[in-house]
XYZ file of C-alpha atoms in Angstrom:
696
model
C 71.442 70.355 -69.425
C 73.715 69.974 -66.261
C 71.895 71.585 -64.105
C 68.873 69.962 -66.048
C 69.731 66.750 -64.997
C 70.665 66.805 -61.616
C 67.725 68.378 -61.235
C 65.456 64.923 -62.701
C 68.316 63.397 -60.606
C 67.631 64.451 -57.583
C 63.553 64.289 -58.721
C 63.116 61.130 -59.705
C 65.665 59.841 -56.324
C 62.974 61.700 -54.630
C 60.605 60.085 -56.140
C 62.084 56.563 -55.558
C 62.179 57.120 -51.988
C 59.065 58.188 -51.464
C 57.455 55.670 -53.150
C 59.492 52.792 -50.971
C 58.772 54.825 -47.890
C 54.732 54.574 -48.930
C 55.691 50.823 -49.920
C 57.347 50.151 -46.444
C 54.565 51.278 -44.451
C 51.820 49.067 -46.564
C 53.719 46.712 -45.786
C 54.491 47.364 -42.290
C 49.994 47.803 -42.398
C 49.655 45.021 -43.756
C 51.333 42.639 -41.446
C 49.976 44.759 -38.751
C 46.482 44.181 -39.850
C 47.383 39.739 -41.454
C 48.376 40.153 -37.525
C 45.457 41.266 -36.184
C 43.307 38.838 -38.335
C 45.690 36.350 -37.623
C 44.904 37.145 -33.882
C 41.558 38.035 -34.279
C 41.456 34.154 -36.676
C 43.351 32.332 -33.445
C 40.843 34.241 -30.812
C 37.751 32.570 -33.045
C 38.863 29.482 -32.761
C 40.742 29.198 -28.892
C 36.481 30.361 -27.745
C 35.280 27.639 -30.359
C 37.269 25.396 -28.701
C 36.178 26.215 -25.568
C 32.934 26.146 -26.045
C 33.275 23.043 -26.855
C 30.752 20.440 -28.972
C 27.365 22.847 -29.391
C 24.497 20.505 -28.605
C 23.035 19.000 -31.676
C 19.100 18.436 -30.271
C 16.103 19.679 -32.376
C 13.154 19.037 -32.025
C 11.763 16.283 -32.794
C 7.889 14.327 -32.849
C 7.493 12.215 -29.796
C 5.878 8.763 -30.947
C 3.450 6.592 -29.321
C 4.041 2.649 -30.341
C 1.933 -0.533 -29.083
C 2.883 -3.439 -27.901
C 3.169 -4.655 -30.801
C 5.492 -2.126 -32.357
C 2.849 -0.642 -34.209
C 2.965 3.062 -34.292
C -0.300 5.291 -32.662
C 0.112 8.490 -32.785
C 2.881 10.716 -32.223
C 3.021 14.057 -30.622
C 1.469 17.300 -32.405
C 3.271 20.060 -32.076
C 2.779 21.268 -35.733
C 6.019 19.458 -37.343
C 6.968 17.119 -38.015
C 10.245 15.567 -37.603
C 12.134 12.017 -37.233
C 15.502 11.246 -36.310
C 17.224 8.039 -38.364
C 20.324 7.110 -38.398
C 22.378 7.462 -41.207
C 22.442 4.322 -42.363
C 18.731 4.859 -42.785
C 18.492 7.255 -45.529
C 18.433 5.902 -49.020
C 22.232 6.613 -50.318
C 20.555 8.000 -53.465
C 19.265 11.026 -51.834
C 22.484 11.519 -49.476
C 24.722 11.337 -52.928
C 21.946 13.582 -54.718
C 21.744 16.341 -51.580
C 26.077 16.094 -51.350
C 25.839 17.134 -55.150
C 23.689 20.039 -55.770
C 24.260 21.620 -52.681
C 28.276 21.095 -51.840
C 29.675 18.858 -53.984
C 32.966 19.417 -51.699
C 31.615 18.063 -48.287
C 34.201 15.879 -47.347
C 37.860 17.905 -49.222
C 36.143 21.834 -46.920
C 35.851 22.302 -42.848
C 33.280 23.864 -43.513
C 33.516 27.020 -46.127
C 34.229 26.521 -50.000
C 36.544 29.056 -50.259
C 36.046 29.415 -53.582
C 32.125 29.473 -53.165
C 32.111 32.663 -50.820
C 35.176 34.435 -53.255
C 32.161 33.900 -55.899
C 29.301 34.487 -53.593
C 31.155 38.230 -52.438
C 31.303 39.556 -55.740
C 28.047 38.845 -57.360
C 26.483 40.718 -54.142
C 29.080 43.392 -55.251
C 27.781 43.921 -58.665
C 24.546 43.537 -57.601
C 24.544 45.582 -54.160
C 22.538 43.413 -52.184
C 22.557 39.503 -50.359
C 21.990 37.794 -54.091
C 23.699 34.515 -53.901
C 25.148 32.101 -51.189
C 27.486 29.813 -50.697
C 26.793 27.917 -47.768
C 28.078 25.090 -47.354
C 25.950 21.384 -45.815
C 28.039 22.452 -42.689
C 26.746 26.310 -42.208
C 23.015 24.795 -43.540
C 23.182 22.812 -40.274
C 23.740 25.458 -38.177
C 21.748 27.524 -39.720
C 18.673 24.357 -38.930
C 19.980 24.268 -35.769
C 20.527 27.624 -33.889
C 19.510 30.942 -36.528
C 16.610 32.306 -38.137
C 17.160 32.168 -41.952
C 17.128 35.896 -43.398
C 19.790 37.092 -45.537
C 21.644 39.077 -42.947
C 26.081 39.765 -42.914
C 25.577 39.438 -38.906
C 23.041 36.536 -39.635
C 26.256 34.544 -41.685
C 28.625 35.907 -39.059
C 26.838 34.004 -36.350
C 26.447 31.126 -38.869
C 30.638 30.669 -40.024
C 31.082 30.569 -35.829
C 28.804 27.928 -34.994
C 29.961 25.609 -38.236
C 33.327 25.916 -36.974
C 32.653 24.661 -33.388
C 30.200 22.079 -35.305
C 33.466 21.313 -37.850
C 35.421 20.708 -34.548
C 33.875 18.077 -32.640
C 32.066 16.223 -34.842
C 32.689 14.156 -37.748
C 31.369 14.421 -41.228
C 29.288 12.034 -40.932
C 27.934 12.775 -37.830
C 27.106 16.528 -38.933
C 25.653 15.097 -42.716
C 22.942 13.097 -40.746
C 22.266 16.181 -38.291
C 21.915 17.736 -41.573
C 19.623 15.780 -43.448
C 17.254 15.321 -40.470
C 16.466 18.499 -39.750
C 16.659 20.258 -43.143
C 12.933 21.897 -44.410
C 11.441 19.655 -46.990
C 8.077 21.870 -46.985
C 4.334 21.162 -46.214
C 5.833 20.919 -42.135
C 8.011 18.146 -42.582
C 11.588 18.432 -41.218
C 14.243 15.897 -42.138
C 14.089 13.546 -44.453
C 12.084 10.414 -42.735
C 8.788 13.253 -42.657
C 9.584 14.289 -46.234
C 9.911 10.638 -47.427
C 6.564 9.438 -45.700
C 5.100 12.709 -46.837
C 5.614 12.731 -50.948
C 5.892 9.338 -51.005
C 4.202 7.503 -48.074
C 7.758 5.460 -47.287
C 10.677 5.027 -45.242
C 14.194 7.235 -46.448
C 15.601 4.122 -46.840
C 13.037 2.849 -49.166
C 13.977 5.406 -51.701
C 14.417 4.916 -55.366
C 17.004 7.540 -57.936
C 13.993 8.867 -59.395
C 12.101 10.024 -56.056
C 15.198 11.322 -54.544
C 16.761 12.865 -56.885
C 13.181 14.903 -57.143
C 13.550 15.396 -52.692
C 16.590 16.248 -52.954
C 15.298 20.479 -55.235
C 12.625 20.396 -52.993
C 14.883 22.331 -50.038
C 15.771 24.991 -52.524
C 12.275 26.542 -51.688
C 9.541 24.729 -51.258
C 6.117 26.522 -52.214
C 8.526 26.261 -56.224
C 10.057 22.985 -56.486
C 7.759 20.047 -54.271
C 6.119 18.086 -57.033
C 2.372 19.190 -55.549
C 2.937 22.725 -56.208
C 4.810 21.999 -59.414
C 5.167 19.289 -61.117
C 7.150 20.706 -63.918
C 9.902 22.887 -62.042
C 9.668 19.855 -59.645
C 11.159 17.690 -62.967
C 13.471 20.553 -64.033
C 15.021 20.899 -60.657
C 15.255 16.892 -60.673
C 17.147 16.998 -64.015
C 19.914 19.959 -62.496
C 20.236 16.855 -59.537
C 20.631 14.380 -62.069
C 23.033 15.968 -64.182
C 25.291 16.922 -61.456
C 25.196 13.215 -59.526
C 26.497 12.593 -63.051
C 29.320 14.934 -63.611
C 30.460 14.011 -60.213
C 30.476 10.470 -60.854
C 27.487 9.599 -58.296
C 25.950 7.496 -61.217
C 25.951 7.146 -65.480
C 24.801 9.148 -67.741
C 22.511 6.532 -68.952
C 20.713 6.125 -65.115
C 20.133 9.947 -65.174
C 18.290 9.409 -67.753
C 16.262 6.181 -66.868
C 15.698 8.274 -64.107
C 14.723 11.494 -65.282
C 11.981 9.261 -67.279
C 10.650 7.392 -63.906
C 7.470 8.405 -63.468
C 6.652 8.903 -59.587
C 3.631 8.734 -57.109
C 2.714 11.020 -54.944
C 1.178 10.445 -51.620
C 0.543 14.465 -50.338
C -0.289 13.965 -46.662
C 1.703 12.460 -43.264
C 1.064 8.785 -41.744
C -0.155 10.193 -38.919
C -1.823 13.951 -39.151
C -3.903 13.699 -36.301
C -4.875 11.262 -33.278
C -5.999 8.162 -34.744
C -5.200 5.585 -32.132
C -6.418 5.064 -28.234
C -6.951 8.542 -28.017
C -7.980 8.787 -23.501
C -5.113 6.027 -23.630
C -2.403 8.535 -25.461
C -3.728 11.533 -23.184
C -3.290 9.244 -20.108
C 0.316 8.132 -21.292
C 2.127 11.763 -21.749
C 0.661 11.849 -18.276
C 2.194 9.473 -16.914
C 4.896 10.544 -18.687
C 4.485 13.561 -16.784
C 3.606 12.840 -13.068
C 5.658 9.755 -13.018
C 8.514 10.068 -15.137
C 8.791 13.825 -14.123
C 9.642 14.909 -18.398
C 8.975 17.883 -18.562
C 5.802 19.389 -20.959
C 8.982 20.648 -23.506
C 10.734 17.216 -23.369
C 7.260 14.929 -24.081
C 6.172 17.627 -27.616
C 9.291 17.945 -29.042
C 12.013 15.652 -27.473
C 11.792 12.437 -30.080
C 11.188 10.083 -27.356
C 10.278 6.532 -28.966
C 7.964 5.779 -26.041
C 6.656 1.771 -26.389
C 2.919 1.063 -24.477
C 1.012 -1.962 -23.486
C -1.870 -0.418 -25.564
C -3.381 -4.088 -27.533
C -5.273 -2.731 -30.739
C -6.958 -5.579 -31.297
C -8.133 -5.548 -28.256
C -8.171 -1.705 -27.806
C -10.088 -2.102 -31.606
C -12.289 -4.535 -29.373
C -13.683 -2.099 -26.566
C -13.604 0.274 -28.780
C -16.503 -1.176 -31.181
C -18.047 -2.868 -28.392
C -19.342 0.231 -26.927
C -19.895 1.767 -30.459
C -22.284 -1.564 -30.872
C -24.439 -1.486 -27.882
C -25.075 2.659 -26.987
C -27.998 3.793 -28.341
C -26.277 6.943 -30.930
C -29.063 9.201 -29.110
C -27.992 7.970 -25.365
C -26.389 10.867 -23.378
C -25.333 7.701 -21.583
C -20.928 8.238 -20.633
C -18.408 4.965 -20.338
C -15.090 3.522 -18.732
C -13.668 0.768 -19.633
C -9.921 -0.614 -18.143
C -8.696 -4.200 -20.404
C -5.291 -4.762 -18.069
C -3.561 -8.139 -18.017
C -3.436 -9.249 -14.176
C -0.336 -10.507 -14.325
C 1.881 -7.435 -14.805
C -0.819 -4.916 -14.816
C 0.292 -3.418 -18.082
C -2.483 -1.213 -19.616
C -4.162 -3.848 -23.042
C -6.884 -1.382 -23.379
C -9.019 1.679 -22.531
C -11.984 4.202 -23.181
C -12.830 7.009 -21.248
C -15.959 8.348 -23.199
C -17.523 8.295 -26.730
C -15.984 10.380 -28.313
C -12.888 12.582 -27.717
C -13.403 15.316 -30.355
C -16.144 15.849 -28.290
C -14.726 15.412 -24.634
C -11.653 14.696 -23.861
C -12.043 14.375 -20.406
C -10.639 10.466 -19.353
C -13.868 8.776 -17.434
C -11.733 5.014 -17.072
C -8.645 7.471 -14.719
C -10.388 10.381 -13.640
C -13.783 10.563 -12.893
C -15.374 9.263 -9.247
C -18.295 7.501 -9.092
C -19.484 5.113 -6.615
C -19.686 1.626 -7.639
C -22.250 -0.258 -6.391
C -22.141 -4.236 -5.510
C -18.609 -4.249 -6.979
C -17.332 -3.467 -3.974
C -18.751 -6.575 -1.748
C -16.052 -9.182 -2.939
C -13.197 -6.810 -0.987
C -15.909 -6.387 1.845
C -16.919 -10.588 1.707
C -12.029 -10.781 1.339
C -12.209 -9.145 4.467
C -14.808 -11.626 6.161
C -13.209 -14.296 5.033
C -10.037 -13.205 7.011
C -12.183 -13.220 10.275
C -13.781 -16.593 10.112
C -16.745 -16.411 8.120
C -16.533 -18.908 4.918
C -18.467 -19.238 1.532
C -21.267 -21.380 3.675
C -22.519 -18.535 6.187
C -25.197 -17.921 6.824
C -27.619 -14.481 7.364
C -30.919 -14.235 7.537
C -32.308 -12.089 3.976
C -35.311 -10.360 4.956
C -36.542 -6.459 4.645
C -34.382 -4.764 7.763
C -34.020 -1.220 9.022
C -30.420 -0.912 11.184
C -31.647 1.204 14.763
C -27.749 2.659 16.291
C -26.980 3.638 19.760
C -25.598 6.582 18.981
C -26.746 8.876 17.174
C -27.281 7.552 14.050
C -30.867 8.055 11.589
C -31.961 4.199 11.003
C -31.063 2.752 7.874
C -32.745 0.516 5.569
C -31.316 -0.918 2.715
C -33.590 -2.263 0.302
C -32.537 -5.530 -2.056
C -33.255 -5.200 -6.056
C -36.959 -4.827 -6.885
C -36.964 -5.600 -3.190
C -36.967 -9.216 -3.307
C -35.422 -10.805 -0.036
C -34.548 -14.759 0.456
C -36.618 -14.169 4.035
C -35.329 -16.963 5.512
C -31.395 -17.456 5.065
C -28.510 -17.720 2.914
C -25.255 -18.146 2.358
C -21.808 -16.177 0.973
C -22.063 -17.606 -1.579
C -25.470 -17.183 -2.516
C -26.168 -13.951 -1.324
C -22.348 -12.921 -3.497
C -24.092 -14.452 -6.280
C -27.885 -12.212 -5.935
C -25.856 -9.587 -4.828
C -28.123 -9.550 -1.471
C -27.931 -5.795 -0.284
C -29.131 -6.849 3.291
C -26.204 -9.522 4.267
C -23.639 -7.233 3.067
C -24.396 -4.054 5.594
C -24.982 -6.765 8.066
C -21.205 -7.367 7.581
C -19.366 -4.840 6.869
C -21.327 -3.753 10.744
C -20.323 -6.915 12.595
C -16.852 -6.512 11.471
C -16.420 -2.132 11.688
C -16.578 -0.329 9.077
C -12.840 0.499 9.668
C -11.949 -3.154 8.465
C -12.931 -2.241 4.919
C -11.863 0.870 4.655
C -8.761 -0.603 5.348
C -8.953 -3.562 2.957
C -10.282 -0.856 0.290
C -6.748 0.206 0.835
C -4.955 -2.212 0.854
C -6.760 -3.585 -2.884
C -5.145 0.036 -3.980
C -7.631 2.133 -3.385
C -7.073 5.897 -2.799
C -9.939 6.948 -3.064
C -11.892 8.710 0.480
C -14.558 5.900 2.259
C -17.113 7.382 4.148
C -17.545 6.336 7.820
C -21.032 4.786 7.322
C -23.707 1.463 7.167
C -23.792 2.066 3.250
C -20.011 2.080 2.247
C -21.270 -2.046 2.353
C -22.830 -0.919 -1.251
C -20.482 1.140 -3.147
C -21.325 4.381 -2.104
C -18.366 6.350 -1.699
C -16.205 7.242 -5.273
C -13.869 5.394 -6.565
C -12.170 5.470 -10.022
C -12.485 2.925 -12.962
C -8.545 2.020 -13.216
C -8.278 1.043 -9.385
C -11.360 -1.156 -9.390
C -9.470 -3.046 -12.415
C -5.900 -2.912 -10.635
C -8.193 -4.659 -6.812
C -9.587 -6.983 -9.149
C -6.797 -8.135 -10.612
C -5.717 -9.360 -7.127
C -8.276 -11.858 -7.476
C -6.803 -12.947 -10.642
C -3.706 -13.398 -10.482
C -3.981 -14.897 -6.656
C -3.187 -11.679 -4.688
C -0.336 -10.900 -5.708
C -0.017 -6.679 -5.883
C 0.558 -5.491 -9.365
C 0.321 -1.422 -10.611
C -1.698 -0.292 -13.840
C 1.402 0.032 -15.732
C 0.973 2.282 -19.122
C 4.717 2.568 -20.131
C 6.949 -0.658 -21.661
C 9.980 1.472 -21.953
C 11.083 5.468 -22.887
C 13.857 5.914 -25.594
C 15.504 9.398 -25.782
C 16.330 10.678 -29.687
C 19.305 9.476 -29.600
C 17.690 5.871 -28.843
C 19.534 5.047 -25.012
C 16.122 3.666 -22.560
C 15.726 6.218 -20.409
C 13.129 4.204 -18.643
C 11.962 0.477 -18.674
C 9.145 -0.827 -16.634
C 10.469 -3.838 -14.122
C 7.667 -6.357 -13.032
C 8.418 -7.500 -9.235
C 5.243 -10.234 -7.926
C 4.784 -9.240 -4.475
C 2.581 -12.094 -2.702
C -0.413 -8.868 -0.971
C -2.865 -11.713 -0.384
C -3.753 -14.642 1.011
C -3.659 -17.302 -1.537
C -6.154 -19.460 0.385
C -8.976 -17.218 0.621
C -8.273 -15.404 -2.843
C -9.090 -18.466 -4.527
C -11.996 -18.961 -2.674
C -13.120 -15.149 -3.264
C -12.447 -15.156 -7.116
C -14.132 -19.477 -7.025
C -17.253 -17.816 -5.432
C -17.192 -14.806 -8.319
C -18.194 -17.561 -10.289
C -21.198 -17.820 -9.302
C -22.838 -14.572 -10.591
C -22.544 -16.646 -13.575
C -24.026 -19.536 -12.462
C -27.421 -20.628 -12.621
C -27.409 -23.095 -9.600
C -27.277 -20.223 -7.571
C -29.822 -18.720 -7.962
C -32.694 -19.052 -5.045
C -35.057 -16.920 -4.539
C -33.470 -13.827 -7.102
C -31.736 -14.582 -10.605
C -27.623 -14.977 -9.832
C -26.538 -10.784 -11.782
C -24.463 -12.154 -14.471
C -28.038 -14.228 -15.824
C -28.370 -12.217 -18.035
C -25.676 -12.678 -20.052
C -24.698 -17.072 -19.466
C -26.055 -17.739 -23.264
C -23.571 -15.192 -24.652
C -20.338 -16.179 -22.668
C -17.818 -19.108 -24.066
C -15.331 -19.964 -21.660
C -15.185 -19.704 -17.059
C -15.422 -15.895 -15.707
C -15.392 -15.117 -12.290
C -16.496 -11.166 -11.191
C -19.356 -8.657 -9.951
C -21.783 -6.038 -11.677
C -22.977 -3.291 -9.617
C -25.458 -0.424 -9.388
C -26.396 2.864 -8.065
C -29.354 5.267 -8.942
C -27.087 7.333 -11.838
C -24.268 4.869 -12.172
C -23.631 0.865 -14.163
C -20.726 -1.184 -13.368
C -19.971 -4.867 -14.071
C -16.098 -6.170 -13.665
C -14.687 -9.457 -14.191
C -12.257 -11.569 -15.103
C -9.843 -14.728 -16.877
C -6.671 -15.509 -15.662
C -5.618 -13.516 -18.451
C -7.370 -10.546 -18.087
C -9.930 -8.038 -16.035
C -11.659 -5.883 -17.487
C -13.986 -2.989 -15.740
C -16.010 -0.897 -17.296
C -18.424 1.400 -15.881
C -21.753 3.467 -17.733
C -23.847 6.424 -16.611
C -24.556 10.544 -17.442
C -21.707 13.019 -16.119
C -24.073 14.568 -14.630
C -24.815 12.177 -12.179
C -28.244 11.634 -12.878
C -30.558 8.983 -12.533
C -30.484 5.859 -15.219
C -33.930 5.433 -15.707
C -34.245 3.193 -19.200
C -33.677 -0.498 -18.199
C -31.848 -0.861 -21.886
C -29.282 1.593 -20.131
C -28.989 -0.573 -17.208
C -27.774 -2.927 -18.852
C -25.315 -0.981 -21.050
C -22.504 -2.130 -18.974
C -22.832 -5.546 -18.219
C -23.001 -5.733 -22.136
C -20.239 -4.071 -23.396
C -17.814 -5.981 -21.337
C -18.762 -9.587 -21.724
C -18.932 -8.212 -25.446
C -15.775 -6.976 -25.675
C -14.474 -9.921 -23.004
C -15.329 -12.317 -26.054
C -13.725 -10.283 -28.349
C -10.817 -9.828 -27.483
C -10.526 -13.540 -25.504
C -11.384 -14.906 -29.130
C -8.759 -17.887 -30.205
C -6.633 -16.886 -27.089
C -6.400 -20.977 -24.874
C -9.292 -20.873 -22.257
C -7.975 -20.971 -18.682
C -10.112 -21.741 -15.726
C -9.181 -20.695 -11.948
C -7.171 -23.204 -10.566
C -7.246 -23.848 -7.039
C -3.418 -23.390 -5.275
C -1.054 -26.185 -4.506
C -1.987 -25.695 -0.937
C -4.129 -24.562 1.543
C -8.078 -24.441 0.079
C -10.106 -27.775 -0.246
C -12.803 -27.977 -2.168
C -16.399 -30.251 -2.055
C -20.306 -30.567 -3.423
C -22.523 -28.447 -1.285
C -25.787 -27.189 -1.591
C -25.823 -23.714 -2.294
C -29.306 -23.041 -0.774
C -27.714 -23.667 2.766
C -24.435 -24.558 2.829
C -24.028 -27.611 4.123
C -22.128 -30.880 1.898
C -24.486 -32.433 0.125
C -25.895 -35.356 0.140
C -26.906 -37.716 -3.211
C -30.376 -36.305 -2.630
C -29.774 -32.480 -3.224
C -31.136 -31.328 -5.969
C -28.924 -29.443 -6.144
C -24.671 -29.638 -6.128
C -22.183 -27.049 -6.864
C -17.945 -27.793 -6.162
C -17.151 -25.708 -3.845
C -13.784 -24.234 -2.656
C -12.893 -23.071 1.225
C -9.939 -22.594 2.903
C -8.127 -25.678 4.550
C -10.323 -26.051 7.843
C -13.498 -24.415 7.445
C -15.121 -26.252 5.069
C -18.679 -27.747 6.316
C -18.801 -30.921 8.012
C -22.893 -30.951 8.476
C -24.586 -32.466 5.480
C -27.136 -31.401 4.073
C -31.107 -33.633 5.749
C -33.699 -31.037 4.048
C -33.868 -33.851 0.644
C -33.710 -37.344 2.901
C -36.811 -39.196 2.726
C -38.740 -38.480 5.258
C -38.165 -41.773 6.686
C -34.651 -40.735 6.991
C -35.291 -37.912 8.601
C -32.846 -37.375 11.691
C -34.382 -36.393 15.234
C -32.323 -33.963 15.810
C -33.978 -31.560 13.120
C -36.127 -30.199 14.573
C -33.680 -29.135 17.635
C -31.720 -27.206 14.726
C -34.167 -24.815 13.297
C -35.123 -24.308 16.915
C -31.780 -22.944 17.736
C -30.973 -19.576 16.739
C -28.408 -18.865 14.620
C -24.904 -17.399 14.868
C -25.544 -14.136 13.789
C -28.441 -13.225 16.319
C -25.803 -13.912 18.445
C -24.265 -10.554 17.058
C -27.087 -8.607 15.594
C -29.847 -7.268 17.671
C -32.007 -5.289 14.310
C -35.575 -5.579 14.759
C -37.009 -5.477 11.127
């Protein structure tokens, strides 16, 4: 017995020692494992700290606004994304989201360990990934950087990003980012896009009932969207309202009232497709790319806010007048630009009759012959070389012959009508006499007009030919509108401007337009030219032919200046007030001749009706002369001489001071009052014959 007791004791002591040995080994291994885990954990934290704050920029729709702040369009990437600050989100929606998604959001450091433990247990029991325990921070990390597959690898990456986010951003910043990136179905990312889609209102305007319904959608947009299943959505809403009661966000009675509140759903995005000024919006995007040097991805998905110069009222007027003026079966296309001559702000733009059919922008891309609309620029150059509104030349059928081997040139006037005698510069402009224009051009030399055209901001190539005076070298509509703005604003340089300001997704201003008035032309000569351009609407200047604006005189109610132009394939009208310059081109894309009489008048009619419509209600402004440098006198428009009391027509005409006529008209004096010098004046060769030797 004694031996057996000793043996048992030895065995027991041996077992105890062995147990102690194993226990010691287990503790050591555990400590080593824990140490390794701590090293790894600290290493992860250190690595996260080294990497710093992850960028939180997400793809967002770029928004385009009219001059009055109205949203006119957005970049179309198939997804609707708008970023709104936390204070512009309904508190009910914030509370509903936290209550159902992550009730301990403000207490944890990015991970809810109790939920994680429960999820792990559920996954082990099911031998699959069946239950989530992601916090708002983790979901935000997934929305920003990761795919939405349910794998352990993705969860580890998600956890790492969550650590970095929690390290570097406040809870408010995290919550704001989460609410602006979570998917609510129907291409709606973020609460603002979802609120607009489901309810047609901003996220700041949502009620408790609307908020609790919307907060349930992200769990499964195809299941819990009220548009997919109202029954499922209402069940989910009830769960969320109950959770809000449990988490002390609302009272039970308030929840019951919200459950019983009927809701109205819109179910469409406010800007599903481009609706306002599509040609203008394309031009704005090109300006962002070519002038501001932004890449296409930033333009499409950078969440920019682009504030433009577009005036919606004037844009609608332009589109309306074009639609009403042009016959539906006509193949004529059109380009229109309207801008403020004081700063170059483009107020309206139409690049064609149907954007969906043809997005080619004829207002800024097409290069077409301007016809006689080039003449005001020609005659401004002439004023610089001593011409005045009273300068006369002979208007008759003329063939110009050249000594340098050039082919003879025989331009003709519209309907082959000629004065058969001398006409003034003012009258030549009003009736668009081509012979006068070509003579002026050849007298000054081709380089004069070419250089002047460049000075007016027209960059297209000009040919060294006699017909350049009649607008045979192509120009863009927007450049012609810009050139005429110099006549309207007293000769100050402006640049066509589409964008006033651009903000990034954080609201930082990255571009702001700055307009500086730079005097480019002589104010006196510019005014004299602008005043002469009112002549196309003045029947007093009617001589051998009607003024070119004769058909519009009864349709206009305020002073305008301008010039029409036509070629075989192009029809133009460009005119202005001190407030607005508008250029209209009409023609065929393929350069086919315009043959129908009605089609030849499209440009003029569109221009007149647009100007009247878009300026309706605005003060009527005339063309005020500069304080010095010009003088106005009454002249006989037929010969440009000072008008006497016997002249049947007297027109008040401005001249550069010192160039006004000094000789009175004697053509209409009574016979007994005729001066003996009359015959001598008639037989003396006019000045232009001393310069030109061309035969008729």
